[in-house]
C-alpha positions in Angstrom: -22.3 -3.8 4.4 -23.1 -7.7 3.9 -21.8 -9.2 0.5 -24.0 -12.2 -0.8 -21.4 -14.1 -2.7 -23.9 -16.6 -4.7 -26.6 -18.9 -4.2 -24.3 -21.3 -2.3 -21.7 -19.6 -0.1 -19.3 -22.6 -1.1 -19.4 -22.2 -4.5 -16.6 -20.1 -6.5 -17.1 -16.6 -6.5 -17.6 -14.9 -9.8 -15.3 -11.5 -9.6 -15.5 -8.2 -11.2 -14.4 -4.7 -10.3 -17.5 -3.9 -8.9 -16.9 -6.3 -6.2 -13.7 -7.8 -6.0 -12.5 -5.1 -3.5 -15.3 -6.0 -1.2 -15.2 -9.2 -1.2 -11.1 -9.6 -0.7 -11.9 -6.9 2.7 -14.1 -9.1 4.0 -12.7 -12.8 3.4 -10.6 -14.6 6.1 -9.1 -16.2 3.1 -9.9 -16.4 -0.7 -7.5 -17.9 -3.6 -8.5 -15.9 -7.1 -8.4 -17.4 -10.2 -7.3 -15.1 -12.5 -8.0 -16.4 -16.1 -8.7 -16.1 -19.9 -11.2 -18.4 -21.7 -9.4 -18.7 -24.6 -5.9 -20.4 -22.7 -6.1 -24.4 -22.3 -4.4 -24.2 -18.9 -7.0 -22.3 -17.5 -9.8 -24.9 -19.3 -7.9 -27.2 -17.7 -8.0 -26.1 -14.2 -12.0 -24.8 -14.1 -13.3 -28.4 -13.2 -10.4 -29.3 -10.2 -10.8 -25.6 -9.1 -15.0 -25.6 -8.9 -14.4 -29.1 -7.0 -12.0 -27.5 -4.5 -14.2 -24.8 -3.5 -17.1 -26.9 -2.0 -15.0 -29.5 -0.3 -12.4 -26.7 1.7 -15.2 -24.6 3.0 -17.1 -28.0 4.5 -13.9 -28.1 6.5 -13.8 -24.6 7.4 -16.3 -22.4 6.5 -13.9 -19.2 6.5 -12.2 -20.3 3.3 -13.5 -18.7 0.0 -12.4 -19.7 -3.8 -13.0 -16.3 -6.4 -12.7 -16.4 -10.3 -11.6 -13.3 -12.8 -12.3 -13.5 -16.3 -9.5 -11.7 -17.5 -10.6 -11.0 -20.9 -13.8 -9.3 -19.4 -11.5 -7.4 -17.2 -8.5 -7.0 -18.5 -7.5 -3.6 -16.5 -8.9 -5.2 -13.1 -5.8 -8.0 -13.8 -3.4 -5.5 -15.1 -4.0 -3.7 -11.1 -3.5 -6.8 -10.0 -0.3 -7.5 -11.9 -1.4 -10.5 -13.7 1.0 -11.5 -16.8 0.0 -14.9 -16.9 -3.1 -17.5 -16.7 -4.0 -18.7 -15.0 -2.8 -16.9 -12.1 -3.6 -17.9 -8.8 -3.6 -15.4 -5.8 -4.2 -15.3 -2.5 -5.6 -12.6 -0.1 -5.8 -13.4 4.0 -7.8 -10.4 5.7 -7.3 -7.6 3.1 -3.8 -8.5 2.2 -2.8 -9.9 -1.3 0.2 -12.7 -0.3 3.6 -12.2 -2.1 3.5 -15.5 -3.3 1.0 -17.1 -5.3 -0.1 -20.8 -5.6 2.0 -23.0 -7.9 0.9 -26.4 -6.6 -0.4 -29.5 -8.1 -3.8 -28.3 -9.8 -6.1 -31.1 -8.9 -9.1 -30.7 -6.4 -7.1 -32.3 -3.2 -4.1 -30.2 -3.6 -5.9 -26.8 -3.8 -7.9 -28.1 -0.8 -4.5 -29.2 1.3 -3.3 -25.7 0.5 -6.0 -23.5 1.0 -6.7 -25.4 4.4 -2.8 -25.5 5.8 -2.8 -21.7 5.0 -5.8 -20.5 6.6 -4.4 -21.8 10.2 -3.5 -19.3 12.7 0.2 -19.3 13.5 0.8 -17.6 16.7 2.9 -15.0 17.5 5.9 -15.8 20.1 6.1 -15.1 23.7 8.8 -11.9 24.2 11.9 -13.1 25.8 15.0 -10.8 26.0 17.4 -13.1 25.5 15.8 -13.7 22.1 15.4 -10.1 21.3 19.1 -9.8 22.2 20.3 -12.6 19.2 18.3 -10.5 17.1 20.4 -8.2 17.1 20.8 -7.6 13.4 17.4 -8.7 12.3 14.1 -7.1 11.6 11.3 -7.6 14.2 8.1 -6.4 15.9 7.2 -6.6 19.3 3.5 -6.1 20.7 2.8 -5.0 24.2 -0.6 -5.7 24.8 -3.0 -6.7 28.1 -3.6 -10.1 28.4 -7.5 -8.7 28.5 -6.9 -6.8 24.8 -8.0 -10.5 23.0 -9.0 -8.9 19.9 -6.0 -7.2 19.2 -4.0 -10.6 20.0 -5.6 -11.8 17.4 -4.8 -9.3 15.1 -1.4 -9.8 15.8 -1.4 -13.5 15.0 -3.3 -12.5 12.0 -0.6 -10.5 10.5 1.9 -13.1 11.5 -0.2 -15.7 10.0 -0.5 -13.6 6.6 3.7 -12.7 6.7 4.3 -16.0 7.6 6.5 -15.4 10.8 8.7 -12.6 8.5 9.7 -10.5 10.3 9.6 -12.4 13.4 6.6 -11.2 15.6 6.7 -11.5 19.8 4.2 -10.6 22.0 4.8 -9.4 25.9 1.7 -8.9 28.3 2.0 -5.8 29.9 -0.8 -3.9 32.5 0.3 -0.2 31.7 0.1 1.4 28.1 -0.3 -1.1 25.0 1.9 -0.4 21.9 3.3 -1.6 18.7 7.3 -1.8 18.5 8.5 -2.1 14.7 12.6 -2.9 14.5 14.5 -2.6 11.5 18.3 -4.5 11.7 18.0 -4.7 15.0 17.2 -0.8 15.6 14.0 0.5 16.7 12.6 2.6 13.4 9.2 3.1 14.9 6.4 2.6 18.4 2.7 3.4 17.7 -0.3 2.9 19.7 -2.9 0.1 19.5 -5.3 2.4 18.7 -4.2 3.6 15.5 -4.3 -0.1 14.3 -7.9 -1.3 13.4 -7.2 -4.2 11.2 -5.0 -6.6 10.5 -3.8 -5.2 6.7 -3.1 -1.5 8.5 -0.3 -3.7 11.2 1.1 -5.5 7.7 1.1 -2.0 5.7 2.9 -0.7 8.8 5.8 -3.9 8.7 5.8 -3.0 5.4 6.4 0.5 5.8 9.0 0.0 9.5 10.2 -2.8 9.3 10.2 -4.7 5.7 14.1 -5.1 4.3 14.2 -3.7 0.8 17.2 -6.4 1.0 16.0 -10.2 1.3 17.9 -13.2 2.0 18.0 -15.6 -1.2 17.8 -18.8 0.3 17.0 -22.8 -1.4 13.5 -22.3 0.0 12.4 -18.7 -0.8 14.1 -18.7 -4.3 11.1 -19.7 -6.3 8.5 -17.4 -4.4 10.7 -14.6 -5.2 10.6 -15.2 -9.2 7.0 -14.9 -8.9 7.2 -11.1 -8.0 8.2 -10.3 -11.5 11.7 -8.7 -10.9 15.2 -8.8 -12.1 17.7 -10.6 -9.2 20.2 -8.3 -8.2 22.0 -10.5 -5.5 25.1 -9.8 -3.4 27.1 -13.3 -2.9 28.9 -13.7 0.0 30.7 -16.6 2.2 30.2 -15.1 5.9 29.7 -17.7 8.0 27.0 -16.8 11.5 30.3 -16.1 13.6 31.5 -13.1 10.9 30.6 -10.0 12.8 32.5 -7.8 10.4 30.4 -9.9 7.7 27.6 -9.0 9.0 28.3 -5.5 9.3 28.6 -5.5 5.8 25.8 -6.8 4.8 23.6 -4.3 7.1 25.6 -1.3 5.4 25.0 -3.0 1.8 20.8 -2.9 3.5 21.1 0.6 4.1 22.9 1.6 1.5 20.4 0.5 -0.9 17.2 2.1 1.4 19.1 5.6 1.3 20.7 5.5 -2.4 18.6 3.2 -4.6 15.0 3.2 -3.2 13.8 4.1 -6.6 15.3 0.6 -8.3 13.3 -1.0 -5.7 10.3 -1.6 -8.2 12.5 -3.2 -11.1 14.8 -4.8 -9.2 14.8 -7.2 -6.5 17.7 -6.5 -4.1 19.4 -10.0 -2.4 22.0 -11.4 -0.2 23.0 -15.4 -0.6 25.4 -17.8 1.0 27.6 -18.7 -2.1 27.7 -22.1 -0.4 24.0 -22.8 -1.6 24.5 -20.8 -4.8 27.5 -22.8 -6.5 25.8 -22.6 -10.1 26.0 -19.1 -10.6 29.9 -18.6 -9.4 31.0 -21.5 -12.0 28.7 -20.4 -14.6 30.6 -17.4 -14.3 33.8 -18.8 -14.0 34.7 -16.9 -10.4 35.6 -18.7 -7.4 35.4 -18.4 -3.4 38.4 -15.9 -3.9 36.6 -13.6 -5.6 33.6 -12.9 -3.1 32.2 -10.7 -2.4 30.7 -9.9 -5.5 27.2 -8.6 -7.4 25.6 -10.1 -9.7 22.3 -9.0 -11.8 20.3 -11.9 -13.2 17.5 -10.8 -15.8 16.3 -13.9 -16.1 17.7 -14.1 -19.7 21.6 -13.2 -19.1 23.3 -13.2 -15.7 25.5 -10.1 -15.9 28.5 -9.9 -13.2 29.5 -6.4 -11.8 33.1 -5.2 -12.0 32.6 -3.0 -8.9 33.5 -4.8 -5.8 30.9 -4.4 -2.8 33.1 -2.5 -0.5 33.6 0.1 -3.4 30.4 0.6 -4.0 29.2 1.3 -0.5 31.8 4.1 -0.7 30.1 5.4 -4.0 26.7 4.1 -4.3 26.8 5.4 -8.1 28.6 2.5 -8.9 25.7 0.7 -8.7 23.5 2.8 -9.9 25.5 3.2 -13.3 25.2 -0.6 -13.8 21.6 -0.7 -13.1 20.8 1.9 -15.5 22.9 0.0 -18.2 20.9 -2.5 -17.9 17.9 -0.7 -17.6 18.9 1.3 -21.0 19.4 -2.0 -22.7 23.1 -1.3 -22.8 24.2 -5.0 -20.8 22.3 -6.4 -23.2 23.4 -5.2 -26.0 26.7 -5.2 -25.4 26.2 -9.4 -24.4 25.3 -9.6 -28.2 27.4 -6.9 -30.0 30.8 -6.7 -28.5 32.5 -3.1 -29.7 33.6 -2.9 -32.9 37.6 -3.0 -33.8 38.1 0.2 -35.3 37.2 1.2 -39.0 38.9 2.2 -41.8 37.9 5.5 -41.5 38.6 5.9 -37.6 42.3 4.5 -38.2 42.7 7.0 -40.9 41.6 9.9 -38.7 44.0 8.4 -36.0 46.9 8.3 -38.9 46.1 12.0 -39.2 46.3 13.1 -36.2 48.8 10.8 -34.5 51.0 9.5 -37.3 51.3 6.0 -38.7 49.1 3.4 -37.4 49.3 0.0 -38.4 46.4 -1.1 -40.7 47.4 -4.4 -41.5 44.7 -7.4 -41.1 46.2 -10.9 -41.8 42.7 -12.5 -41.5 39.7 -10.4 -42.9 37.3 -13.3 -41.2 38.7 -12.2 -37.7 37.3 -8.2 -38.6 34.5 -7.2 -37.0 32.0 -5.4 -38.5 30.4 -2.3 -37.3 27.6 -2.1 -35.3 24.0 -1.3 -36.8 23.1 1.7 -35.4 24.6 5.0 -37.6 25.4 6.5 -34.2 27.3 3.3 -32.9 29.3 2.7 -36.4 32.5 5.1 -36.0 32.3 4.6 -32.3 35.5 4.7 -30.7 35.8 2.4 -27.8 38.8 3.5 -25.6 40.6 0.0 -24.0 38.9 -1.0 -21.5 35.8 1.9 -22.0 33.8 -0.9 -22.9 32.0 -3.3 -20.9 33.7 -5.6 -18.5 30.0 -6.3 -18.0 29.5 -7.9 -21.3 33.0 -9.9 -21.2 31.3 -11.6 -17.7 27.9 -12.3 -18.7 26.4 -15.6 -19.3 22.9 -17.6 -19.8 20.8 -16.9 -16.6 20.8 -18.7 -13.9 17.4 -18.8 -12.5 15.6 -18.9 -15.5 14.2 -22.3 -14.9 12.4 -21.5 -11.7 10.3 -18.4 -13.6 6.8 -19.7 -14.8 6.7 -21.6 -17.6 5.1 -21.8 -20.9 4.2 -25.7 -20.8 2.4 -24.7 -17.9 1.0 -21.0 -18.3 -0.4 -18.9 -21.3 2.1 -15.4 -20.9 0.2 -12.5 -21.8 3.1 -10.0 -21.9 6.9 -9.9 -22.1 9.4 -7.6 -20.4 12.6 -6.5 -21.6 14.2 -9.9 -21.0 12.2 -11.2 -17.8 
Protein backbone atom coordinates (compact mmCIF):
# COMPACT_ATOMS: atom_id res chain seq x y z
CA UNK A 1 0.00 0.00 0.00
CA UNK A 2 1.36 3.42 -0.98
CA UNK A 3 0.42 6.42 1.11
CA UNK A 4 -0.14 9.79 -0.53
CA UNK A 5 0.86 12.09 2.30
CA UNK A 6 -0.30 15.30 0.62
CA UNK A 7 0.21 17.22 -2.60
CA UNK A 8 3.77 17.86 -1.45
CA UNK A 9 5.56 15.14 0.52
CA UNK A 10 7.39 17.77 2.56
CA UNK A 11 4.19 19.29 3.97
CA UNK A 12 2.91 18.63 7.48
CA UNK A 13 0.61 15.60 7.17
CA UNK A 14 -2.88 15.93 8.72
CA UNK A 15 -3.48 12.66 10.56
CA UNK A 16 -6.71 11.04 11.69
CA UNK A 17 -7.76 7.66 13.02
CA UNK A 18 -8.10 6.45 9.42
CA UNK A 19 -4.52 7.09 8.30
CA UNK A 20 -2.26 7.49 11.33
CA UNK A 21 -1.33 3.82 11.88
CA UNK A 22 -0.31 3.20 8.27
CA UNK A 23 1.55 6.50 8.10
CA UNK A 24 3.54 5.69 11.24
CA UNK A 25 4.27 2.17 10.01
CA UNK A 26 5.66 3.36 6.68
CA UNK A 27 7.66 6.33 7.98
CA UNK A 28 11.37 6.07 8.65
CA UNK A 29 10.91 8.83 11.23
CA UNK A 30 7.86 10.97 11.85
CA UNK A 31 7.31 13.59 14.53
CA UNK A 32 3.64 14.21 15.29
CA UNK A 33 2.22 17.34 16.87
CA UNK A 34 -0.86 16.51 18.95
CA UNK A 35 -2.53 19.89 19.36
CA UNK A 36 -5.76 21.62 20.32
CA UNK A 37 -6.96 24.54 18.22
CA UNK A 38 -8.06 26.47 21.33
CA UNK A 39 -4.66 26.09 23.04
CA UNK A 40 -2.50 29.21 22.74
CA UNK A 41 0.70 27.14 23.00
CA UNK A 42 -0.48 25.03 20.07
CA UNK A 43 -1.25 28.19 18.11
CA UNK A 44 2.23 29.56 18.80
CA UNK A 45 3.85 26.33 17.59
CA UNK A 46 1.86 26.07 14.34
CA UNK A 47 4.00 28.48 12.29
CA UNK A 48 7.49 27.22 13.24
CA UNK A 49 6.31 23.60 12.92
CA UNK A 50 4.95 24.15 9.40
CA UNK A 51 8.23 25.76 8.32
CA UNK A 52 10.33 22.95 9.83
CA UNK A 53 8.79 20.18 7.71
CA UNK A 54 10.08 21.29 4.27
CA UNK A 55 13.46 22.38 5.67
CA UNK A 56 14.11 18.93 7.19
CA UNK A 57 12.74 17.15 4.10
CA UNK A 58 15.12 19.08 1.87
CA UNK A 59 18.09 17.70 3.81
CA UNK A 60 16.73 14.20 4.47
CA UNK A 61 13.72 13.00 2.49
CA UNK A 62 13.05 10.24 5.06
CA UNK A 63 11.78 12.78 7.60
CA UNK A 64 8.07 13.38 8.09
CA UNK A 65 6.10 15.87 10.17
CA UNK A 66 2.50 15.11 11.09
CA UNK A 67 -0.24 16.73 13.15
CA UNK A 68 -3.38 15.54 14.95
CA UNK A 69 -6.23 17.84 15.95
CA UNK A 70 -7.15 16.46 19.37
CA UNK A 71 -10.42 18.38 19.44
CA UNK A 72 -11.63 16.41 16.42
CA UNK A 73 -9.70 13.23 17.28
CA UNK A 74 -10.21 13.01 21.03
CA UNK A 75 -10.26 9.19 21.16
CA UNK A 76 -7.15 8.92 19.00
CA UNK A 77 -5.23 11.31 21.26
CA UNK A 78 -6.38 9.35 24.28
CA UNK A 79 -5.11 6.12 22.72
CA UNK A 80 -1.70 7.75 22.32
CA UNK A 81 -1.82 8.91 25.97
CA UNK A 82 -1.75 12.61 25.11
CA UNK A 83 -2.41 14.57 28.30
CA UNK A 84 -1.26 18.07 27.36
CA UNK A 85 -1.12 20.36 24.35
CA UNK A 86 0.96 20.54 22.32
CA UNK A 87 2.54 17.10 22.69
CA UNK A 88 5.19 16.16 20.14
CA UNK A 89 5.73 12.41 19.90
CA UNK A 90 8.34 10.69 17.75
CA UNK A 91 7.96 7.39 15.91
CA UNK A 92 10.76 5.49 14.18
CA UNK A 93 10.12 2.48 11.94
CA UNK A 94 6.68 2.10 13.48
CA UNK A 95 7.91 2.33 17.08
CA UNK A 96 6.78 5.10 19.42
CA UNK A 97 9.77 6.49 21.28
CA UNK A 98 9.47 6.78 25.05
CA UNK A 99 10.76 10.34 25.24
CA UNK A 100 8.82 13.12 23.55
CA UNK A 101 10.22 16.31 22.08
CA UNK A 102 10.69 18.96 24.77
CA UNK A 103 13.14 21.24 23.02
CA UNK A 104 12.78 24.79 21.81
CA UNK A 105 9.66 25.54 19.79
CA UNK A 106 11.33 27.25 16.88
CA UNK A 107 11.93 26.05 13.32
CA UNK A 108 15.69 25.53 13.55
CA UNK A 109 15.46 23.52 16.77
CA UNK A 110 12.69 21.32 15.35
CA UNK A 111 14.72 20.65 12.20
CA UNK A 112 17.94 19.92 14.09
CA UNK A 113 16.22 17.51 16.46
CA UNK A 114 14.67 15.44 13.66
CA UNK A 115 17.89 15.34 11.61
CA UNK A 116 19.93 14.31 14.67
CA UNK A 117 17.42 11.67 15.74
CA UNK A 118 17.14 10.03 12.33
CA UNK A 119 20.85 9.24 12.18
CA UNK A 120 21.68 5.53 12.25
CA UNK A 121 23.46 4.41 15.43
CA UNK A 122 25.37 1.27 14.58
CA UNK A 123 25.55 -1.61 17.03
CA UNK A 124 28.92 -2.49 18.57
CA UNK A 125 31.05 -5.37 17.35
CA UNK A 126 30.85 -8.46 19.53
CA UNK A 127 33.82 -8.88 21.85
CA UNK A 128 33.89 -11.51 24.58
CA UNK A 129 35.85 -9.31 26.97
CA UNK A 130 33.26 -6.54 26.64
CA UNK A 131 30.42 -9.01 27.14
CA UNK A 132 32.05 -10.27 30.34
CA UNK A 133 31.97 -6.71 31.68
CA UNK A 134 28.19 -6.72 31.15
CA UNK A 135 27.69 -9.54 33.63
CA UNK A 136 24.94 -7.63 35.44
CA UNK A 137 23.49 -5.76 32.49
CA UNK A 138 20.87 -6.37 29.84
CA UNK A 139 22.06 -6.58 26.23
CA UNK A 140 21.39 -8.24 22.86
CA UNK A 141 23.76 -10.18 20.63
CA UNK A 142 22.96 -10.75 16.93
CA UNK A 143 24.84 -13.62 15.28
CA UNK A 144 24.63 -12.67 11.61
CA UNK A 145 26.29 -13.51 8.31
CA UNK A 146 28.24 -10.72 6.69
CA UNK A 147 26.00 -11.00 3.63
CA UNK A 148 22.79 -10.39 5.61
CA UNK A 149 22.82 -6.66 4.87
CA UNK A 150 19.10 -6.05 5.41
CA UNK A 151 19.10 -7.82 8.78
CA UNK A 152 22.22 -5.96 9.88
CA UNK A 153 20.55 -2.67 8.95
CA UNK A 154 17.43 -3.67 10.87
CA UNK A 155 19.57 -4.40 13.95
CA UNK A 156 21.22 -0.98 13.65
CA UNK A 157 17.77 0.58 13.33
CA UNK A 158 16.66 -1.12 16.54
CA UNK A 159 19.77 0.24 18.25
CA UNK A 160 18.93 3.72 16.94
CA UNK A 161 15.34 3.55 18.15
CA UNK A 162 16.45 2.57 21.66
CA UNK A 163 19.52 4.85 21.68
CA UNK A 164 21.74 1.90 22.56
CA UNK A 165 19.80 0.93 25.68
CA UNK A 166 20.13 -1.98 26.11
CA UNK A 167 23.45 -2.48 24.32
CA UNK A 168 23.37 -4.12 20.88
CA UNK A 169 26.26 -6.31 19.69
CA UNK A 170 26.83 -8.01 16.34
CA UNK A 171 28.94 -11.13 15.88
CA UNK A 172 29.77 -12.23 12.33
CA UNK A 173 29.09 -15.94 11.79
CA UNK A 174 29.11 -18.38 8.90
CA UNK A 175 26.50 -20.78 10.26
CA UNK A 176 23.00 -20.37 11.68
CA UNK A 177 21.81 -16.85 12.41
CA UNK A 178 20.08 -15.92 15.66
CA UNK A 179 19.60 -13.19 18.21
CA UNK A 180 20.24 -13.73 21.92
CA UNK A 181 18.51 -11.62 24.54
CA UNK A 182 20.15 -11.14 27.94
CA UNK A 183 18.67 -9.70 31.12
CA UNK A 184 20.87 -8.97 34.16
CA UNK A 185 23.69 -10.86 32.46
CA UNK A 186 21.65 -14.02 31.98
CA UNK A 187 20.30 -15.27 28.66
CA UNK A 188 16.53 -14.99 28.68
CA UNK A 189 15.71 -15.90 25.08
CA UNK A 190 17.25 -16.91 21.74
CA UNK A 191 15.30 -16.60 18.49
CA UNK A 192 15.96 -17.38 14.84
CA UNK A 193 16.40 -14.42 12.53
CA UNK A 194 13.68 -15.66 10.21
CA UNK A 195 11.06 -14.86 12.87
CA UNK A 196 12.03 -11.16 12.97
CA UNK A 197 10.84 -9.18 9.98
CA UNK A 198 10.83 -5.53 11.10
CA UNK A 199 12.62 -3.25 13.59
CA UNK A 200 9.33 -3.01 15.51
CA UNK A 201 9.20 -6.81 15.91
CA UNK A 202 12.75 -6.76 17.25
CA UNK A 203 12.07 -3.87 19.64
CA UNK A 204 8.98 -5.65 20.95
CA UNK A 205 11.12 -8.74 21.67
CA UNK A 206 13.71 -6.57 23.42
CA UNK A 207 11.03 -5.04 25.64
CA UNK A 208 9.81 -8.53 26.49
CA UNK A 209 13.10 -10.34 27.04
CA UNK A 210 15.80 -7.75 27.82
CA UNK A 211 14.17 -4.66 29.23
CA UNK A 212 14.42 -4.30 32.98
CA UNK A 213 11.35 -3.25 34.89
CA UNK A 214 13.66 -1.35 37.23
CA UNK A 215 15.64 1.43 35.58
CA UNK A 216 18.67 3.38 36.70
CA UNK A 217 17.81 7.01 37.42
CA UNK A 218 20.51 9.43 36.28
CA UNK A 219 20.85 13.16 35.78
CA UNK A 220 20.71 12.51 32.03
CA UNK A 221 17.42 10.59 31.93
CA UNK A 222 15.42 12.04 34.82
CA UNK A 223 13.69 14.67 32.64
CA UNK A 224 12.58 12.15 30.00
CA UNK A 225 11.38 9.67 32.63
CA UNK A 226 8.97 12.23 34.08
CA UNK A 227 7.29 12.34 30.65
CA UNK A 228 6.03 8.77 31.04
CA UNK A 229 3.26 9.87 33.36
CA UNK A 230 4.13 7.36 36.10
CA UNK A 231 4.89 7.89 39.77
CA UNK A 232 8.56 7.46 40.77
CA UNK A 233 9.39 4.64 43.21
CA UNK A 234 13.11 5.10 43.85
CA UNK A 235 15.60 2.92 45.69
CA UNK A 236 18.43 5.22 46.78
CA UNK A 237 21.79 3.62 47.48
CA UNK A 238 25.47 4.54 47.76
CA UNK A 239 27.08 1.49 46.16
CA UNK A 240 30.15 2.12 44.05
CA UNK A 241 31.21 0.17 40.97
CA UNK A 242 33.33 -2.21 43.04
CA UNK A 243 30.65 -3.03 45.59
CA UNK A 244 29.73 -6.56 44.51
CA UNK A 245 27.25 -7.09 47.35
CA UNK A 246 25.55 -3.81 46.54
CA UNK A 247 25.15 -4.78 42.90
CA UNK A 248 23.77 -8.16 43.92
CA UNK A 249 21.16 -6.39 46.00
CA UNK A 250 20.12 -4.25 43.01
CA UNK A 251 19.81 -7.38 40.85
CA UNK A 252 17.79 -9.12 43.58
CA UNK A 253 15.58 -6.05 43.84
CA UNK A 254 15.00 -6.07 40.07
CA UNK A 255 14.06 -9.73 40.11
CA UNK A 256 11.74 -9.21 43.08
CA UNK A 257 9.89 -6.41 41.27
CA UNK A 258 9.51 -8.51 38.13
CA UNK A 259 8.25 -11.54 40.04
CA UNK A 260 6.09 -9.94 42.73
CA UNK A 261 5.11 -6.42 41.65
CA UNK A 262 4.60 -6.66 37.90
CA UNK A 263 0.98 -5.52 38.29
CA UNK A 264 2.21 -2.18 39.65
CA UNK A 265 4.49 -1.30 36.72
CA UNK A 266 1.67 0.41 34.81
CA UNK A 267 1.29 3.22 37.35
CA UNK A 268 4.69 3.18 39.03
CA UNK A 269 8.14 3.58 37.49
CA UNK A 270 10.57 1.50 39.54
CA UNK A 271 13.99 3.15 39.71
CA UNK A 272 17.28 2.96 41.55
CA UNK A 273 19.71 5.85 41.92
CA UNK A 274 23.06 6.70 43.46
CA UNK A 275 22.42 9.11 46.30
CA UNK A 276 25.49 11.25 45.53
CA UNK A 277 23.74 12.53 42.40
CA UNK A 278 20.42 13.21 44.13
CA UNK A 279 21.18 14.84 47.47
CA UNK A 280 18.03 16.97 47.48
CA UNK A 281 15.58 14.15 48.37
CA UNK A 282 17.80 13.11 51.29
CA UNK A 283 18.01 16.63 52.66
CA UNK A 284 14.30 17.13 51.98
CA UNK A 285 13.42 14.11 54.14
CA UNK A 286 15.99 14.89 56.82
CA UNK A 287 17.95 11.74 56.00
CA UNK A 288 21.67 11.16 55.60
CA UNK A 289 24.05 8.69 53.97
CA UNK A 290 23.85 6.55 57.09
CA UNK A 291 20.16 5.88 56.37
CA UNK A 292 20.92 4.33 52.98
CA UNK A 293 19.65 2.30 51.28
CA UNK A 294 16.02 3.41 51.45
CA UNK A 295 12.97 3.71 49.20
CA UNK A 296 10.91 6.80 48.43
CA UNK A 297 7.77 7.40 46.39
CA UNK A 298 7.49 10.69 44.52
CA UNK A 299 3.91 11.34 43.42
CA UNK A 300 4.94 14.69 41.89
CA UNK A 301 3.06 16.35 44.69
CA UNK A 302 4.53 14.68 47.76
CA UNK A 303 7.66 12.68 48.47
CA UNK A 304 6.94 9.72 50.77
CA UNK A 305 9.60 7.76 52.61
CA UNK A 306 8.88 4.05 52.90
CA UNK A 307 9.57 3.01 56.49
CA UNK A 308 10.67 -0.49 55.47
CA UNK A 309 14.30 -1.20 54.61
CA UNK A 310 14.99 -2.67 51.15
CA UNK A 311 16.58 -5.71 52.80
CA UNK A 312 13.30 -6.42 54.62
CA UNK A 313 11.29 -5.85 51.44
CA UNK A 314 13.42 -8.40 49.59
CA UNK A 315 12.42 -10.93 52.23
CA UNK A 316 8.76 -9.86 52.17
CA UNK A 317 7.59 -8.06 48.98
CA UNK A 318 4.17 -7.52 50.56
CA UNK A 319 5.71 -4.69 52.59
CA UNK A 320 6.26 -2.71 49.40
CA UNK A 321 2.89 -3.78 47.99
CA UNK A 322 1.14 -2.44 51.09
CA UNK A 323 3.03 0.85 50.79
CA UNK A 324 1.94 1.26 47.16
CA UNK A 325 -1.61 0.17 47.98
CA UNK A 326 -1.75 2.86 50.66
CA UNK A 327 -0.74 5.40 48.04
CA UNK A 328 -3.16 4.01 45.47
CA UNK A 329 -6.06 4.20 47.90
CA UNK A 330 -5.17 7.76 48.88
CA UNK A 331 -4.23 6.80 52.44
CA UNK A 332 -0.74 8.29 52.27
CA UNK A 333 -2.12 11.52 50.88
CA UNK A 334 -4.90 11.72 53.49
CA UNK A 335 -2.52 10.93 56.33
CA UNK A 336 -0.15 13.64 55.16
CA UNK A 337 -2.85 16.33 55.26
CA UNK A 338 -4.93 14.91 58.12
CA UNK A 339 -2.84 13.30 60.85
CA UNK A 340 -4.81 10.85 63.00
CA UNK A 341 -7.18 12.42 65.48
CA UNK A 342 -6.34 12.38 69.15
CA UNK A 343 -8.68 10.14 71.15
CA UNK A 344 -12.07 11.86 71.44
CA UNK A 345 -14.06 12.18 74.66
CA UNK A 346 -16.30 9.31 73.49
CA UNK A 347 -13.29 7.07 73.02
CA UNK A 348 -11.69 8.08 76.31
CA UNK A 349 -14.98 7.40 78.11
CA UNK A 350 -15.15 3.96 76.53
CA UNK A 351 -11.55 3.26 77.52
CA UNK A 352 -12.33 4.38 81.09
CA UNK A 353 -15.27 1.97 81.22
CA UNK A 354 -13.14 -0.89 79.95
CA UNK A 355 -9.84 -0.26 81.69
CA UNK A 356 -10.43 2.12 84.57
CA UNK A 357 -9.34 5.72 85.09
CA UNK A 358 -7.96 7.54 82.03
CA UNK A 359 -6.37 10.98 82.21
CA UNK A 360 -8.60 13.26 80.14
CA UNK A 361 -7.09 16.54 81.33
CA UNK A 362 -6.19 18.85 78.43
CA UNK A 363 -4.46 22.01 79.56
CA UNK A 364 -4.39 23.70 76.16
CA UNK A 365 -7.66 23.29 74.27
CA UNK A 366 -6.14 24.90 71.17
CA UNK A 367 -3.81 21.94 70.85
CA UNK A 368 -6.69 19.49 70.58
CA UNK A 369 -6.76 17.75 67.22
CA UNK A 370 -10.24 17.71 65.74
CA UNK A 371 -11.70 14.48 64.39
CA UNK A 372 -11.51 13.77 60.69
CA UNK A 373 -14.42 14.64 58.45
CA UNK A 374 -15.10 11.02 57.52
CA UNK A 375 -17.82 9.53 59.77
CA UNK A 376 -16.09 6.16 59.62
CA UNK A 377 -12.86 7.66 60.90
CA UNK A 378 -14.37 9.99 63.51
CA UNK A 379 -14.12 7.53 66.37
CA UNK A 380 -11.31 5.41 65.01
CA UNK A 381 -8.70 4.40 67.56
CA UNK A 382 -5.13 4.58 66.22
CA UNK A 383 -2.87 2.37 68.34
CA UNK A 384 0.55 3.81 68.93
CA UNK A 385 2.81 3.09 65.97
CA UNK A 386 -0.08 2.06 63.74
CA UNK A 387 -0.43 5.41 62.11
CA UNK A 388 1.73 6.01 59.45
CA UNK A 389 5.11 6.48 59.85
CA UNK A 390 4.79 7.30 56.10
CA UNK A 391 2.78 10.43 56.89
CA UNK A 392 5.42 11.61 59.32
CA UNK A 393 8.02 11.10 56.61
CA UNK A 394 6.31 12.89 53.73
CA UNK A 395 7.43 16.20 52.23
CA UNK A 396 6.73 18.13 49.02
CA UNK A 397 7.84 16.45 45.78
CA UNK A 398 11.50 16.63 44.75
CA UNK A 399 10.82 16.19 41.04
CA UNK A 400 7.74 18.38 40.58
CA UNK A 401 9.71 21.02 38.67
CA UNK A 402 10.54 18.48 35.96
CA UNK A 403 6.95 17.66 34.98
CA UNK A 404 5.20 19.56 32.16
CA UNK A 405 4.68 23.19 33.12
CA UNK A 406 1.29 24.92 32.75
CA UNK A 407 3.34 27.88 31.46
CA UNK A 408 4.40 25.75 28.47
CA UNK A 409 1.45 23.39 27.95
CA UNK A 410 -2.33 23.27 28.26
CA UNK A 411 -3.07 20.32 30.53
CA UNK A 412 -6.20 18.39 29.62
CA UNK A 413 -6.56 15.98 32.51
CA UNK A 414 -5.51 15.46 36.11
CA UNK A 415 -4.41 12.35 37.88
CA UNK A 416 -4.78 11.90 41.63
CA UNK A 417 -1.59 13.72 42.38
CA UNK A 418 0.37 13.80 39.13
